[in-house]
Short mmCIF file of C-alpha atoms in Angstrom, two decimals:
data_model
loop_
_atom_site.label_atom_id
_atom_site.label_comp_id
_atom_site.label_asym_id
_atom_site.label_seq_id
_atom_site.Cartn_x
_atom_site.Cartn_y
_atom_site.Cartn_z
CA UNK A 53 134.22 29.87 70.91
CA UNK A 54 132.69 31.31 67.91
CA UNK A 55 134.79 34.20 66.39
CA UNK A 56 133.26 37.56 66.89
CA UNK A 57 133.92 38.83 63.35
CA UNK A 58 134.08 36.67 60.30
CA UNK A 59 132.98 36.49 56.78
CA UNK A 60 130.57 33.55 56.49
CA UNK A 61 131.40 31.01 53.74
CA UNK A 62 128.83 31.07 50.96
CA UNK A 63 130.16 27.98 48.94
CA UNK A 64 132.45 25.10 49.16
CA UNK A 65 135.17 23.84 46.72
CA UNK A 66 135.27 20.06 46.25
CA UNK A 67 138.68 18.43 45.33
CA UNK A 68 137.05 15.60 43.48
CA UNK A 69 138.43 12.23 42.99
CA UNK A 70 141.32 13.18 40.81
CA UNK A 71 143.04 16.19 39.34
CA UNK A 72 144.26 14.41 36.20
CA UNK A 73 142.22 14.90 33.06
CA UNK A 74 142.81 11.42 31.77
CA UNK A 75 141.84 9.75 35.05
CA UNK A 76 138.77 11.91 35.26
CA UNK A 77 137.58 10.74 31.92
CA UNK A 78 138.19 7.24 32.87
CA UNK A 79 136.28 7.64 36.11
CA UNK A 80 133.33 9.38 34.21
CA UNK A 81 132.98 6.44 32.00
CA UNK A 82 133.07 3.87 34.82
CA UNK A 83 130.62 5.84 37.20
CA UNK A 84 128.28 6.70 34.39
CA UNK A 85 128.07 3.03 33.64
CA UNK A 86 127.31 2.21 37.22
CA UNK A 87 124.69 4.83 37.27
CA UNK A 88 123.00 3.93 34.16
CA UNK A 89 122.76 0.35 35.45
CA UNK A 90 121.54 1.28 38.89
CA UNK A 91 118.51 3.25 37.49
CA UNK A 92 117.06 0.74 35.22
CA UNK A 93 117.91 -2.24 37.38
CA UNK A 94 116.03 -0.80 40.41
CA UNK A 95 113.09 0.56 38.31
CA UNK A 96 112.73 -2.89 36.81
CA UNK A 97 112.57 -4.39 40.20
CA UNK A 98 110.05 -1.94 41.34
CA UNK A 99 107.91 -2.41 37.99
CA UNK A 100 108.13 -6.28 38.36
CA UNK A 101 107.03 -6.37 41.82
CA UNK A 102 104.13 -3.92 41.21
CA UNK A 103 102.88 -5.71 37.96
CA UNK A 104 103.40 -9.29 38.89
CA UNK A 105 100.41 -10.87 40.75
CA UNK A 106 102.66 -13.54 42.33
CA UNK A 107 105.11 -11.15 44.02
CA UNK A 108 102.56 -9.99 46.75
CA UNK A 109 104.34 -11.25 49.85
CA UNK A 110 105.55 -8.50 52.40
CA UNK A 111 109.18 -9.49 51.61
CA UNK A 112 108.70 -7.97 47.93
CA UNK A 113 106.79 -5.06 49.18
CA UNK A 114 109.81 -4.14 51.30
CA UNK A 115 112.28 -5.10 48.46
CA UNK A 116 110.49 -2.52 46.16
CA UNK A 117 110.97 0.30 48.92
CA UNK A 118 114.57 -0.80 49.30
CA UNK A 119 114.94 -0.43 45.45
CA UNK A 120 113.17 3.00 45.46
CA UNK A 121 115.68 4.22 48.35
CA UNK A 122 118.60 2.91 46.26
CA UNK A 123 117.59 5.12 43.28
CA UNK A 124 117.15 8.13 45.48
CA UNK A 125 120.59 7.48 47.38
CA UNK A 126 122.70 7.05 44.26
CA UNK A 127 121.03 10.14 42.67
CA UNK A 128 122.19 12.37 45.61
CA UNK A 129 125.80 12.40 44.73
CA UNK A 130 126.21 10.54 41.41
CA UNK A 131 124.87 13.24 38.86
CA UNK A 132 126.95 16.15 40.35
CA UNK A 133 129.98 14.03 40.58
CA UNK A 134 129.62 13.21 36.85
CA UNK A 135 129.22 16.82 35.95
CA UNK A 136 132.25 17.86 38.02
CA UNK A 137 134.53 15.72 36.00
CA UNK A 138 134.25 18.36 33.26
CA UNK A 139 134.37 21.26 35.53
CA UNK A 140 137.84 22.65 36.61
CA UNK A 141 136.68 24.27 39.83
CA UNK A 142 134.11 22.00 41.57
CA UNK A 143 131.90 24.37 43.65
CA UNK A 144 128.83 23.75 45.62
CA UNK A 145 126.92 26.50 47.49
CA UNK A 146 126.37 26.36 51.14
CA UNK A 147 122.64 25.65 50.82
CA UNK A 148 123.45 22.95 48.22
CA UNK A 149 125.94 21.35 50.42
CA UNK A 150 123.43 21.24 53.45
CA UNK A 151 120.72 19.89 51.23
CA UNK A 152 123.04 17.10 49.96
CA UNK A 153 124.17 16.29 53.41
CA UNK A 154 120.51 16.25 54.79
CA UNK A 155 119.21 13.92 51.89
CA UNK A 156 122.27 11.69 52.11
CA UNK A 157 121.65 10.95 55.89
CA UNK A 158 117.91 10.97 55.43
CA UNK A 159 117.85 8.34 52.71
CA UNK A 160 121.00 6.26 53.99
CA UNK A 161 119.46 6.08 57.61
CA UNK A 162 116.07 5.17 56.12
CA UNK A 163 117.56 2.23 54.28
CA UNK A 164 119.44 1.03 57.41
CA UNK A 165 116.08 1.05 59.35
CA UNK A 166 114.26 -0.61 56.38
CA UNK A 167 116.85 -3.39 56.38
CA UNK A 168 116.14 -3.92 60.11
CA UNK A 169 112.47 -4.20 59.12
CA UNK A 170 113.32 -6.82 56.50
CA UNK A 171 115.16 -8.89 59.09
CA UNK A 172 112.01 -8.88 61.16
CA UNK A 173 109.96 -9.94 58.19
CA UNK A 174 112.27 -12.92 57.61
CA UNK A 175 112.11 -13.79 61.27
CA UNK A 176 108.23 -13.87 61.03
CA UNK A 177 108.33 -15.85 57.83
CA UNK A 178 110.77 -18.56 59.12
CA UNK A 179 109.79 -18.83 62.77
CA UNK A 180 106.08 -18.12 62.64
CA UNK A 181 105.10 -19.28 59.17
CA UNK A 182 101.60 -20.09 60.11
CA UNK A 183 100.99 -16.58 61.41
CA UNK A 184 103.24 -14.91 58.87
CA UNK A 185 100.31 -13.47 56.68
CA UNK A 186 98.59 -12.09 59.79
CA UNK A 187 101.70 -10.77 61.48
CA UNK A 188 103.14 -9.00 58.39
CA UNK A 189 99.84 -7.60 57.00
CA UNK A 190 100.03 -4.68 54.40
CA UNK A 191 98.99 -2.14 57.07
CA UNK A 192 101.85 -3.19 59.34
CA UNK A 193 104.31 -3.18 56.44
CA UNK A 194 103.30 0.32 55.46
CA UNK A 195 103.58 1.58 59.04
CA UNK A 196 107.17 -0.01 59.36
CA UNK A 197 108.18 1.55 56.08
CA UNK A 198 106.84 4.99 57.19
CA UNK A 199 108.63 4.66 60.65
CA UNK A 200 111.85 3.89 58.59
CA UNK A 201 111.45 7.19 56.84
CA UNK A 202 110.48 8.99 59.87
CA UNK A 203 113.54 7.65 61.81
CA UNK A 204 115.77 8.72 58.67
CA UNK A 205 114.33 12.12 58.82
CA UNK A 206 114.88 12.64 62.49
CA UNK A 207 118.42 11.25 62.23
CA UNK A 208 119.34 13.60 59.42
CA UNK A 209 117.62 16.89 61.09
CA UNK A 210 119.96 16.12 63.96
CA UNK A 211 123.09 16.04 61.73
CA UNK A 212 122.00 19.17 59.82
CA UNK A 213 121.11 21.03 63.08
CA UNK A 214 124.61 20.41 64.33
CA UNK A 215 126.32 21.61 61.15
CA UNK A 216 124.38 24.91 60.48
CA UNK A 217 125.13 26.35 63.87
CA UNK A 218 128.75 26.04 63.40
CA UNK A 219 130.88 29.12 61.87
CA UNK A 220 132.67 28.80 58.82
CA UNK A 221 134.91 31.61 58.22
CA UNK A 222 138.20 30.40 56.68
CA UNK A 223 139.04 27.51 54.41
CA UNK A 224 136.16 26.28 52.27
CA UNK A 225 137.77 23.22 50.48
CA UNK A 226 136.34 19.80 51.01
CA UNK A 227 138.60 16.97 50.18
CA UNK A 228 135.90 14.82 48.67
CA UNK A 229 133.44 14.82 45.69
CA UNK A 230 130.35 15.54 47.87
CA UNK A 231 129.32 17.26 51.10
CA UNK A 232 129.27 14.99 54.33
CA UNK A 233 129.50 15.79 57.95
CA UNK A 234 132.96 14.28 58.16
CA UNK A 235 134.55 16.71 55.75
CA UNK A 236 132.37 19.91 56.51
CA UNK A 237 132.95 19.67 60.13
CA UNK A 238 136.81 19.64 59.90
CA UNK A 239 136.86 23.24 58.29
CA UNK A 240 134.48 24.86 60.96
CA UNK A 241 136.11 27.98 62.77
CA UNK A 242 135.37 26.55 66.24
CA UNK A 243 135.92 23.69 68.47
CA UNK A 244 133.68 20.97 67.19
CA UNK A 245 134.34 18.19 69.72
CA UNK A 246 131.06 18.21 71.16
CA UNK A 247 129.33 18.18 67.82
CA UNK A 248 131.63 15.47 66.52
CA UNK A 249 130.86 13.30 69.57
CA UNK A 250 127.04 13.56 69.04
CA UNK A 251 127.61 12.79 65.32
CA UNK A 252 129.68 9.72 66.16
CA UNK A 253 127.06 8.66 68.66
CA UNK A 254 124.15 9.30 66.31
CA UNK A 255 125.58 7.88 63.03
CA UNK A 256 128.40 5.56 64.09
CA UNK A 257 127.05 3.93 67.24
CA UNK A 258 123.65 3.40 65.69
CA UNK A 259 125.49 1.81 62.68
CA UNK A 260 127.47 -0.65 64.79
CA UNK A 261 124.63 -1.70 67.02
CA UNK A 262 122.19 -2.29 64.11
CA UNK A 263 124.82 -4.22 62.18
CA UNK A 264 125.70 -6.51 65.06
CA UNK A 265 121.85 -6.94 65.90
CA UNK A 266 121.33 -7.84 62.32
CA UNK A 267 124.13 -10.18 61.81
CA UNK A 268 123.06 -12.04 65.09
CA UNK A 269 119.45 -12.17 63.83
CA UNK A 270 120.32 -13.72 60.43
CA UNK A 271 122.87 -16.06 62.29
CA UNK A 272 119.81 -17.13 64.45
CA UNK A 273 117.62 -17.53 61.38
CA UNK A 274 120.18 -19.62 59.41
CA UNK A 275 120.70 -21.82 62.51
CA UNK A 276 117.00 -22.44 62.75
CA UNK A 277 116.68 -23.29 59.10
CA UNK A 278 119.68 -25.67 59.16
CA UNK A 279 118.40 -27.31 62.32
CA UNK A 280 114.98 -27.95 60.81
CA UNK A 281 116.01 -28.18 57.19
CA UNK A 282 115.49 -31.10 54.89
CA UNK A 283 116.25 -30.83 51.17
CA UNK A 284 112.99 -29.01 50.26
CA UNK A 285 112.85 -26.19 47.99
CA UNK A 286 111.25 -23.72 50.40
CA UNK A 287 114.04 -24.14 53.00
CA UNK A 288 116.46 -23.60 50.25
CA UNK A 289 114.79 -20.56 49.02
CA UNK A 290 114.63 -19.18 52.62
CA UNK A 291 118.33 -19.74 53.17
CA UNK A 292 119.00 -18.10 49.84
CA UNK A 293 117.12 -15.01 50.78
CA UNK A 294 118.75 -14.80 54.17
CA UNK A 295 122.26 -14.93 52.51
CA UNK A 296 121.13 -12.16 50.05
CA UNK A 297 119.99 -10.02 53.02
CA UNK A 298 123.32 -10.53 54.74
CA UNK A 299 125.37 -9.51 51.86
CA UNK A 300 123.46 -6.25 51.50
CA UNK A 301 123.72 -5.56 55.35
CA UNK A 302 127.51 -6.13 55.22
CA UNK A 303 127.94 -3.82 52.27
CA UNK A 304 125.72 -1.09 53.63
CA UNK A 305 126.94 -0.93 57.18
CA UNK A 306 130.67 -1.85 56.56
CA UNK A 307 131.58 1.41 54.99
CA UNK A 308 129.09 3.41 57.15
CA UNK A 309 130.92 1.99 60.35
CA UNK A 310 134.24 2.98 58.80
CA UNK A 311 133.08 6.41 57.90
CA UNK A 312 131.06 7.41 60.95
CA UNK A 313 132.13 5.22 63.92
CA UNK A 314 135.48 6.88 64.53
CA UNK A 315 137.05 10.41 65.00
CA UNK A 316 136.52 12.37 61.66
CA UNK A 317 140.09 12.56 60.87
CA UNK A 318 141.37 12.04 57.12
CA UNK A 319 142.63 8.73 56.06
CA UNK A 320 143.88 7.59 52.63
CA UNK A 321 140.94 5.18 52.02
CA UNK A 322 138.21 7.74 52.79
CA UNK A 323 137.44 8.44 49.18
CA UNK A 324 137.50 4.78 48.15
CA UNK A 325 135.10 3.84 50.89
CA UNK A 326 132.87 6.88 50.09
CA UNK A 327 132.78 5.98 46.57
CA UNK A 328 131.68 2.33 47.35
CA UNK A 329 129.02 3.45 49.87
CA UNK A 330 127.32 6.17 47.58
CA UNK A 331 127.92 4.66 44.12
CA UNK A 332 128.69 1.09 44.08
CA UNK A 333 126.60 -0.08 46.83
CA UNK A 334 123.29 0.84 45.38
CA UNK A 335 124.19 -1.20 42.33
CA UNK A 336 124.50 -4.29 44.37
CA UNK A 337 120.80 -4.34 45.47
CA UNK A 338 119.46 -5.31 41.73
CA UNK A 339 122.39 -7.52 41.27
CA UNK A 340 122.07 -9.68 44.40
CA UNK A 341 118.39 -9.90 44.31
CA UNK A 342 118.05 -10.85 40.53
CA UNK A 343 120.86 -13.39 40.75
CA UNK A 344 119.75 -15.15 43.90
CA UNK A 345 115.99 -14.83 43.84
CA UNK A 346 114.43 -17.23 41.35
CA UNK A 347 110.93 -15.84 41.48
CA UNK A 348 112.18 -12.35 40.83
CA UNK A 349 114.25 -13.53 37.87
CA UNK A 350 111.26 -15.43 36.45
CA UNK A 351 108.93 -12.46 37.04
CA UNK A 352 111.32 -10.12 35.39
CA UNK A 353 111.64 -12.29 32.29
CA UNK A 354 107.93 -12.48 31.89
CA UNK A 355 107.67 -8.70 32.29
CA UNK A 356 110.38 -8.12 29.54
CA UNK A 357 108.59 -10.72 27.34
CA UNK A 358 105.22 -9.15 27.81
CA UNK A 359 105.89 -5.48 27.58
CA UNK A 360 109.05 -5.21 25.51
CA UNK A 361 109.46 -8.18 23.13
CA UNK A 362 105.74 -8.39 22.43
CA UNK A 363 105.59 -4.75 21.22
CA UNK A 364 108.68 -5.39 19.15
CA UNK A 365 106.73 -8.05 17.29
#
């Protein structure tokens, strides 16, 4: 039941990651370093794929979109978190909180769906190599990317619609450094069990199902590669790409399942997992793909030599 008379909350207070000044300064340096690595790393991936004529396969088109989503995803929470390290009372308006929540789920869900598209791309490349170019043409790739974004948008709209209809009349402190459904729903002045159930189903269950499906898909692809493998370079490259994708899937879906696929009670590991999910995970994309992908590393080296070192000379 919604209270008949209440004063609606207009802002939320974030507790942040620590109340100790020295710890906040250390965390500021660490997370600023992460953020300054994420942005150039993913921008370099996008520029390399756009400018190198050899990186025209659908896999690299999807990788560039993944890098763009990583830039956006890390920018939803990191800038405000960095500023709040120097603010004694960390506030965020109700509208700002809803906007942060919306974009967090919009981009996060879009990235999950995009990882599913990338798994389909690997299936087509490995199991249908002769028809790969026909199956994964640029038109289909563009449609699948748009559908990933559309799926993320619909998912996020559901979360926001469930939150904005709740009454917030009492406490306004969120035990976190950003706004998410798991914290906001706890301080609503109403019975939120139905909303929480829908959120667990729409966020948690989807994460679990997609995670299991992706792991089974890559396990099947690796089994196919090992069954028909020789020692040729193309097979090794395909297996390396699959391992890279599996790593990204585990780091993306693991924290998401922990956060959303359970009742929204508070646990001691919540902030640690949230930091990994929103700040550290986007860093892994450029690291994994540049370290494990020889073609991307070579193309990046050429790009740097052509546009940076040549200008210095």
